[in-house]
Coordinates of C-alpha atoms in Angstrom, one line a residue:
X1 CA 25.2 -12.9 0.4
X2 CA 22.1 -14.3 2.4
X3 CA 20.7 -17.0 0.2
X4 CA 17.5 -15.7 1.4
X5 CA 18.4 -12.6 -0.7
X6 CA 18.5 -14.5 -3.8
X7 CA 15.4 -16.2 -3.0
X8 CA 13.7 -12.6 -2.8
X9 CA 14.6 -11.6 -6.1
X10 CA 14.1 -14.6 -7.9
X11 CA 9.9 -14.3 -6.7
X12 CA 10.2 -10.9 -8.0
X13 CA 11.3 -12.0 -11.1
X14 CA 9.4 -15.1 -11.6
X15 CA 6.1 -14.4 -9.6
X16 CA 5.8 -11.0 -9.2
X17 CA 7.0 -9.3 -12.5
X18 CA 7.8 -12.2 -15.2
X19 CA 11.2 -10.5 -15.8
X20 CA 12.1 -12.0 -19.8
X21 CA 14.3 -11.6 -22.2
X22 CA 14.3 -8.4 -24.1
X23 CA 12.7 -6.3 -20.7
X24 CA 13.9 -3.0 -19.9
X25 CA 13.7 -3.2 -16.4
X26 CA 13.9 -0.3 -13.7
X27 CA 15.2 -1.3 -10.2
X28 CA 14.9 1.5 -7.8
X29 CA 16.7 0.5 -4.4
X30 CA 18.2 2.2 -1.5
X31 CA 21.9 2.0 -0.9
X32 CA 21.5 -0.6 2.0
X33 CA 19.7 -2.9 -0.6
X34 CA 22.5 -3.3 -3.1
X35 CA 22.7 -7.1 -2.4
X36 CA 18.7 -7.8 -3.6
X37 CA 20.5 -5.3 -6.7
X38 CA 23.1 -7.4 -7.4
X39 CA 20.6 -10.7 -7.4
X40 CA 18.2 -8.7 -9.9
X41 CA 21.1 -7.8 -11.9
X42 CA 22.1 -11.6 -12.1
X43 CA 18.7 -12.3 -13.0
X44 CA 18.8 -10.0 -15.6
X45 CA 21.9 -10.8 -17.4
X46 CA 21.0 -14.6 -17.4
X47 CA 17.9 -13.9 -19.1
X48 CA 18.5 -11.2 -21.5
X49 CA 16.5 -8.7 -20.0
X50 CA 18.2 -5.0 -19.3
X51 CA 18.3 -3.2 -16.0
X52 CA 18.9 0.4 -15.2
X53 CA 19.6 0.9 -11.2
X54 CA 18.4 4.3 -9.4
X55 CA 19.6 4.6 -5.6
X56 CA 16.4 6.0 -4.1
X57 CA 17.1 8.0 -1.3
X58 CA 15.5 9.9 1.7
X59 CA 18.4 12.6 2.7
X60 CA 18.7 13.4 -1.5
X61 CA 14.7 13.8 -1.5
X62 CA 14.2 15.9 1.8
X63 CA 16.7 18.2 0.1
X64 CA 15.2 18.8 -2.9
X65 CA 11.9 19.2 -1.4
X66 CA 13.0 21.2 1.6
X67 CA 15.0 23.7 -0.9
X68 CA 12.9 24.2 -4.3
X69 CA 10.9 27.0 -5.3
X70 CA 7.5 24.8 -6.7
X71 CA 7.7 21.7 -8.5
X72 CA 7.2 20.9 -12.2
X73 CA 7.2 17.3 -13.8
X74 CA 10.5 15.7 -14.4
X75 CA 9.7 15.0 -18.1
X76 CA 13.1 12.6 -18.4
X77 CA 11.8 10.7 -15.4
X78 CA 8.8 10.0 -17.1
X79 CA 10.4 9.2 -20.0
X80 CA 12.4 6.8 -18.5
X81 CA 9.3 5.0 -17.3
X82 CA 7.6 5.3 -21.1
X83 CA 10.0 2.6 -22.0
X84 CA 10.3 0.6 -18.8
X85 CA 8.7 -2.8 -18.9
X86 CA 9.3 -3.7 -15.6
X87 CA 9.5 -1.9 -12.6
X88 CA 11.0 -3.0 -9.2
X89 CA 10.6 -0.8 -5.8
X90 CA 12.3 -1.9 -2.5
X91 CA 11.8 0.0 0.8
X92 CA 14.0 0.4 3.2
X93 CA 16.9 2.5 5.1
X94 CA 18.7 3.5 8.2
X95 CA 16.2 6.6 9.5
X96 CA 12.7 6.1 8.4
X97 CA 12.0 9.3 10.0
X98 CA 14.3 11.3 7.1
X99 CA 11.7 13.5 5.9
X100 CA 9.5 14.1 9.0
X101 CA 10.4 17.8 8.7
X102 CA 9.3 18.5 5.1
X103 CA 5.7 20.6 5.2
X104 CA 3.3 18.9 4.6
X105 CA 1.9 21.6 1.8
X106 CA 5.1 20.8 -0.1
X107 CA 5.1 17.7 0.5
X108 CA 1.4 17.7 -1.4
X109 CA 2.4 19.9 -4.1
X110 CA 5.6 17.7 -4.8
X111 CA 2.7 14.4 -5.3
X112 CA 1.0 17.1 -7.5
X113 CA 3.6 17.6 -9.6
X114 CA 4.5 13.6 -10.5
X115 CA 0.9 12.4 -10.5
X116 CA 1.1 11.8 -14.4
X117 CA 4.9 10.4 -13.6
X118 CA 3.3 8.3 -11.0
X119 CA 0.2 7.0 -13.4
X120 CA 2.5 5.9 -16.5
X121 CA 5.0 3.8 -13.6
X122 CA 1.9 2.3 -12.3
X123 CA 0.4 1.7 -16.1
X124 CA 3.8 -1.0 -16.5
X125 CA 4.3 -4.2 -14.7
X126 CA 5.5 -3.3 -11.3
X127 CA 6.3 -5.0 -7.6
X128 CA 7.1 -2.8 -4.1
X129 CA 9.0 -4.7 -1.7
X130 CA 10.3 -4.2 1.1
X131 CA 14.4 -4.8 2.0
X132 CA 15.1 -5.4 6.0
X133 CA 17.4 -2.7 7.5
X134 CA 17.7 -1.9 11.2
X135 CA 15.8 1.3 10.5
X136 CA 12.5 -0.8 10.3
X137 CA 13.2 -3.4 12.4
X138 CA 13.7 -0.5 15.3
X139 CA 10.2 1.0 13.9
X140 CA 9.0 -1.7 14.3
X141 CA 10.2 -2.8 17.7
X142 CA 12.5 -5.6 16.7
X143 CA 16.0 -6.7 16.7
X144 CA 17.5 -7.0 13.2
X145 CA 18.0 -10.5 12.9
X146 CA 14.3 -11.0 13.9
X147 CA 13.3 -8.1 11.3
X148 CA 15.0 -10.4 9.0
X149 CA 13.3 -13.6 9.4
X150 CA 9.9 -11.5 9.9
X151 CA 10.5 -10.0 5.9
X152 CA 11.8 -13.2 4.3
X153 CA 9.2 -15.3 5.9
X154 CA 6.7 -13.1 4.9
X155 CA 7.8 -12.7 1.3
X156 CA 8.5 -16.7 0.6
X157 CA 4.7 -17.6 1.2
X158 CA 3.5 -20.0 -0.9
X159 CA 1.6 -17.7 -3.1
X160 CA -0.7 -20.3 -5.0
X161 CA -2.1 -21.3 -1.4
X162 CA -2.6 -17.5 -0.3
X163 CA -4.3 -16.9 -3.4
X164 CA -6.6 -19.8 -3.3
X165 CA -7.2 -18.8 0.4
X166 CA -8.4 -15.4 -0.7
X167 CA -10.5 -16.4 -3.9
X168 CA -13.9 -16.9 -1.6
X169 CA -13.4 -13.2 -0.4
X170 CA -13.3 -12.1 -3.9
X171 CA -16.4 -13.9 -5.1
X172 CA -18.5 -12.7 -2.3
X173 CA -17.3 -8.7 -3.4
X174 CA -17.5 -9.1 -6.9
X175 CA -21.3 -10.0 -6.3
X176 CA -21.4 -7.1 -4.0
X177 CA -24.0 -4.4 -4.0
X178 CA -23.2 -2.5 -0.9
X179 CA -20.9 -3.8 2.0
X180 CA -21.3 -2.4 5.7
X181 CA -17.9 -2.5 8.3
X182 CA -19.0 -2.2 11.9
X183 CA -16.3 -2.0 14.7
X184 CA -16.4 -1.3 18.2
X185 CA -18.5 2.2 18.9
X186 CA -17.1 4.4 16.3
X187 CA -17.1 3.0 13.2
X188 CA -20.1 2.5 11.4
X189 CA -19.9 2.7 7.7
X190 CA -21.4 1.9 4.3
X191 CA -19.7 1.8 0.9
X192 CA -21.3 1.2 -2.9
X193 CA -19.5 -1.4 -4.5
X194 CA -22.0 -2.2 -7.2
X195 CA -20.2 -2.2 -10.7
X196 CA -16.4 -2.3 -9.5
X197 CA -14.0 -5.6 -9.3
X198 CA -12.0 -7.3 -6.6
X199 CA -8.3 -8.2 -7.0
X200 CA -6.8 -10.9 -5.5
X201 CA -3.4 -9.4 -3.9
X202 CA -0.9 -12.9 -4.7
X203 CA 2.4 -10.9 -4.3
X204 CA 2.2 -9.2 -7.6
X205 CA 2.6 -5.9 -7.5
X206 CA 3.1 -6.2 -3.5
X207 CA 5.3 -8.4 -2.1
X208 CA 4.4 -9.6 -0.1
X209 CA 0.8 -9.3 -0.4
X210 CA -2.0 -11.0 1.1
X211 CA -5.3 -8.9 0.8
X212 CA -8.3 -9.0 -1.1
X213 CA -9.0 -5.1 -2.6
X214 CA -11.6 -3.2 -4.8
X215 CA -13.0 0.3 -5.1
X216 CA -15.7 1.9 -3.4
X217 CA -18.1 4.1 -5.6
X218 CA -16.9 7.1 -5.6
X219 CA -19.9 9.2 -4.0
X220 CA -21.5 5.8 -2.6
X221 CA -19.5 6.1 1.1
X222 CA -21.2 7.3 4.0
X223 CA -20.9 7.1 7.8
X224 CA -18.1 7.8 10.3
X225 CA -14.7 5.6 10.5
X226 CA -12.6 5.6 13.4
X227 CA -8.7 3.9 11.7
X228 CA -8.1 2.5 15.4
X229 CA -4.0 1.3 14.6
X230 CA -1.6 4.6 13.4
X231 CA 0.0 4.7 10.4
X232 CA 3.3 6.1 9.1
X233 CA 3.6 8.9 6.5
X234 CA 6.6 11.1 5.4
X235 CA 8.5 10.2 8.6
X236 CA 6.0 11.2 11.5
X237 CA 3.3 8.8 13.0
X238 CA -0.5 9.7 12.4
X239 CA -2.8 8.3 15.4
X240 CA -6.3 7.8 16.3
X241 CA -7.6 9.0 12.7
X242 CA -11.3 9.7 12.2
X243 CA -12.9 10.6 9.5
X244 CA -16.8 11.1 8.3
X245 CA -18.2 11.0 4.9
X246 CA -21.0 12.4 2.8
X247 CA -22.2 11.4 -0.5
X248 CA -18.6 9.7 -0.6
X249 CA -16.6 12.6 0.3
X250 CA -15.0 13.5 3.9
X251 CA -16.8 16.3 5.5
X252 CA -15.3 16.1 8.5
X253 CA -11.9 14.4 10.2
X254 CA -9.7 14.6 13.2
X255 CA -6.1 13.2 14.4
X256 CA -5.0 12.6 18.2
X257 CA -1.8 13.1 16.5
X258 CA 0.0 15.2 13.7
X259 CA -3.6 16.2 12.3
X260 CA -2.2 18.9 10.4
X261 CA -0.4 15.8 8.2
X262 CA -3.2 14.5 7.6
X263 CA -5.4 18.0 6.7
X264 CA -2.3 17.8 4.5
X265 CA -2.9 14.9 2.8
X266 CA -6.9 15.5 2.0
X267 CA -6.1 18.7 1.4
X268 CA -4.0 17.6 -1.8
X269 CA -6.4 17.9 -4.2
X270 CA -10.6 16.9 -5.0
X271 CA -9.7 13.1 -5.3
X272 CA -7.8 13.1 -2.1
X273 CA -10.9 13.4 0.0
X274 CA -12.4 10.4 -1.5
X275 CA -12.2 6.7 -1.1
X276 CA -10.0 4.9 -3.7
X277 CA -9.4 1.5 -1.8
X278 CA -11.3 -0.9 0.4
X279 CA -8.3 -3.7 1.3
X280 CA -9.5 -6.5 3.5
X281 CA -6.2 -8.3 5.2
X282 CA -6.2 -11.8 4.8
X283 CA -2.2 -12.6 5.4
X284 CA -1.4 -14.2 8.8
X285 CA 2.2 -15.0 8.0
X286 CA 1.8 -11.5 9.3
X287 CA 0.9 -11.2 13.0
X288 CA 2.2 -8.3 14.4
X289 CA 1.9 -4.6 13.3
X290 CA 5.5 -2.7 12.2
X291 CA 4.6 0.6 11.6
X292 CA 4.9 -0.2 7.8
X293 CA 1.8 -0.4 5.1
X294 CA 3.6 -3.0 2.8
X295 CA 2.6 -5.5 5.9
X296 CA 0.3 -4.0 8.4
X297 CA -2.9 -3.3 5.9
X298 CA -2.1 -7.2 4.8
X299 CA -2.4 -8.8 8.6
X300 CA -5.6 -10.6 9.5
X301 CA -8.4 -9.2 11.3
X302 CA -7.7 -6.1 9.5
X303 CA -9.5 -3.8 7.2
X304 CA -7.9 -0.6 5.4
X305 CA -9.0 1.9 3.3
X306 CA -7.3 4.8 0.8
X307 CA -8.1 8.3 0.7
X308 CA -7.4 9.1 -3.0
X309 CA -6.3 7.7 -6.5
X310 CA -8.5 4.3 -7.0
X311 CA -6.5 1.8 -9.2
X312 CA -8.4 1.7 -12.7
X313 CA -8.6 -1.9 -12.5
X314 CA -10.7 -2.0 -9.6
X315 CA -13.2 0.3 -11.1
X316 CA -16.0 -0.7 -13.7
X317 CA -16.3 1.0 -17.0
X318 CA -20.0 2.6 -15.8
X319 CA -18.5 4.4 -13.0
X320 CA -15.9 7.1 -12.0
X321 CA -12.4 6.5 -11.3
X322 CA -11.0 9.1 -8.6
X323 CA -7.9 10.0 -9.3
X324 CA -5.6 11.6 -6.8
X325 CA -2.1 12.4 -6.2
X326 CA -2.4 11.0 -2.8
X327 CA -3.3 7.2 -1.9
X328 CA -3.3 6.8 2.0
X329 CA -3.8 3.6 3.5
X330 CA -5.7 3.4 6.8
X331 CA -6.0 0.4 9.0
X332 CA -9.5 -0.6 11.5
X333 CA -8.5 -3.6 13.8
X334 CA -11.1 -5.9 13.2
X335 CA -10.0 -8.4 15.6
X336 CA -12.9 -7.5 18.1
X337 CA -16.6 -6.7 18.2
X338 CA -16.6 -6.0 14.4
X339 CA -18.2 -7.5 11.7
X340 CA -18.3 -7.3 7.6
X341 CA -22.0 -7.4 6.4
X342 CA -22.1 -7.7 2.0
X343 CA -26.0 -6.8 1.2
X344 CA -27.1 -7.4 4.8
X345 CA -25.0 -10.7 5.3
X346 CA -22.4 -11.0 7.4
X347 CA -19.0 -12.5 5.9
X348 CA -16.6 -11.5 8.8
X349 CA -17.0 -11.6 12.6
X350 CA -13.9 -10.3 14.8
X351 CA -11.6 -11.5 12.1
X352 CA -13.1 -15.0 10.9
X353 CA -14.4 -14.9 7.5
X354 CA -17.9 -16.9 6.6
X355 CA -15.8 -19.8 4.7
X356 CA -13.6 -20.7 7.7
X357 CA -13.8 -23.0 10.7
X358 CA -15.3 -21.1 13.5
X359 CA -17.3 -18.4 12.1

């Protein structure tokens, strides 16, 4: 086994989850991960905890979606989750494209139908990772020995630095009022933050992370928004997305490519056509874009944002959580002729934040 596979799951279970004695723990891996398995396992047994393995997979889900007649909630599934502790995700496979022929209307029915699955998983102590296969690494453009080194680089960071790194971005949102993103020609937009927290992303519940992250207000977005990098959703590749919002909500939007995805998507349900992220990107251990969220809406220079469900934490008791079946991260390149302005100050131009060298 790569030692650098043990060293992956031991900062899931000492950094990112706190795996202990007496934890029911839920590891949900595909087959090509069964080595990080087998280190989690280890983990486990030393310390008392008790793991239940579940090989996701792509191929078993395209079937299921591609041959039901509706879809109801898995009560055992959920179950199952009621009385997980811990819960451990890892990406990964040999054809990320698996289920790029699944509609996209049952694709947002399906998300309908495990939203309250989905809450109670996210409700527990939980980390999505992501395990190198040569399916990624060829997404994103890379051998798989360089795929490698990119991942376990990225996930050994030293956390404590990352998060003290990020710390000045979350004091300058937390006193927040209203925060402006400007980029090139076509993106000009506002966003109410007044009320609702910022998290500092340490490689938690994402690792690895590296972003600074809160809720907008739910009906406090306005302008237009042009998400200048693609992303990568149920196996097909959404480009050049533009969208503009009213009174919070998207009125309008347009794709270069596979728009009728992303109709899909905001088309899920109310929540889905409403902001429930604002992620600034503050990892450079991550300089290149792979066609994979986990890392992209983490890189530097970057800004993303969610269409749908908000995560409660981020959201103050005086105002509205939107919840959502959906939660779609899209990325602006704020590398160039873009700047962050918090309540008519500007804390980020083309990439360099207020507190750094060279602003």
């Amino acid at each position: 086994m790569d030692p650098r596979v043990r060293e992956h799951a031991e900062i899931i279970a000492n950094h990112s989850t706190g795996i202990e004695a007496g934890d029911n723990v839920v590891i949900q891996l595909p087959k090509e991960a069964e080595d990080l398995a087998v280190a989690l396992h280890e983990i486990c047994g030393d310390r008392g905890a008790k793991p239940v393995y579940l090989n996701y997979s792509k191929r078993s889900d395209r079937a299921f979606k591609r041959a039901a007649d509706g879809f109801s909630e898995p009560g055992h599934r959920r179950a199952l989750y009621e009385e997980t502790d811990v819960f451990v995700i890892a990406r990964g496979g040999l054809n990320v494209t698996e289920d790029a022929d699944v509609d996209p209307e049952t694709n947002a029915a399906y998300n309908r139908a495990m939203e309250e699955v989905k809450r109670e998983r996210l409700s527990k102590t939980w980390c999505l990772t992501q395990y190198p296969t040569s399916g990624h690494a060829q997404l994103a453009g890379m051998s798989t020995e360089a795929y490698e080194d990119f991942v376990w680089d990225a996930v050994s960071l030293d956390w404590e630095a990352q998060r003290e790194f990020q710390a000045g971005m979350v004091d300058i949102l937390n006193d927040a009022e209203e925060l402006r993103i400007r980029s090139g020609e076509e993106t000009d937009l506002t966003m109410n933050l007044a009320g609702n927290t910022a998290l500092n992303d340490q490689g938690e519940a994402n690792l690895p992370g590296g972003e600074v992250f809160t809720a907008p207000v739910r009906d406090g977005v306005e302008g237009e928004v042009h998400f200048d990098l693609p992303l990568y959703r149920y196996g097909r590749e959404i480009d050049g997305v533009r969208l503009r919002f009213e009174d919070g909500e998207v009125v309008s939007h347009a794709a270069e490519r596979n728009e009728d995805l992303l109709t899909g998507i905001l088309d899920t349900d109310e929540g889905s056509r409403h902001l429930g992220e604002l992620g600034i990107g503050m990892n450079r251990q991550i300089d290149r874009f792979t066609y994979n969220m986990l890392f992209d809406e983490k890189m530097g220079d970057t800004v993303h944002m969610a269409v749908g469900s908000a995560y409660p934490d981020t959201v103050g008791e005086e105002n509205e959580l939107n919840e959502s079946a959906e939660h779609v991260d899209m990325i602006v390149d704020m590398s160039e002729d873009s700047v962050i302005e918090v309540d008519g100050e500007v804390v980020q131009r083309n990439g360099t934040f207020v507190f750094e060298d060279g602003f």
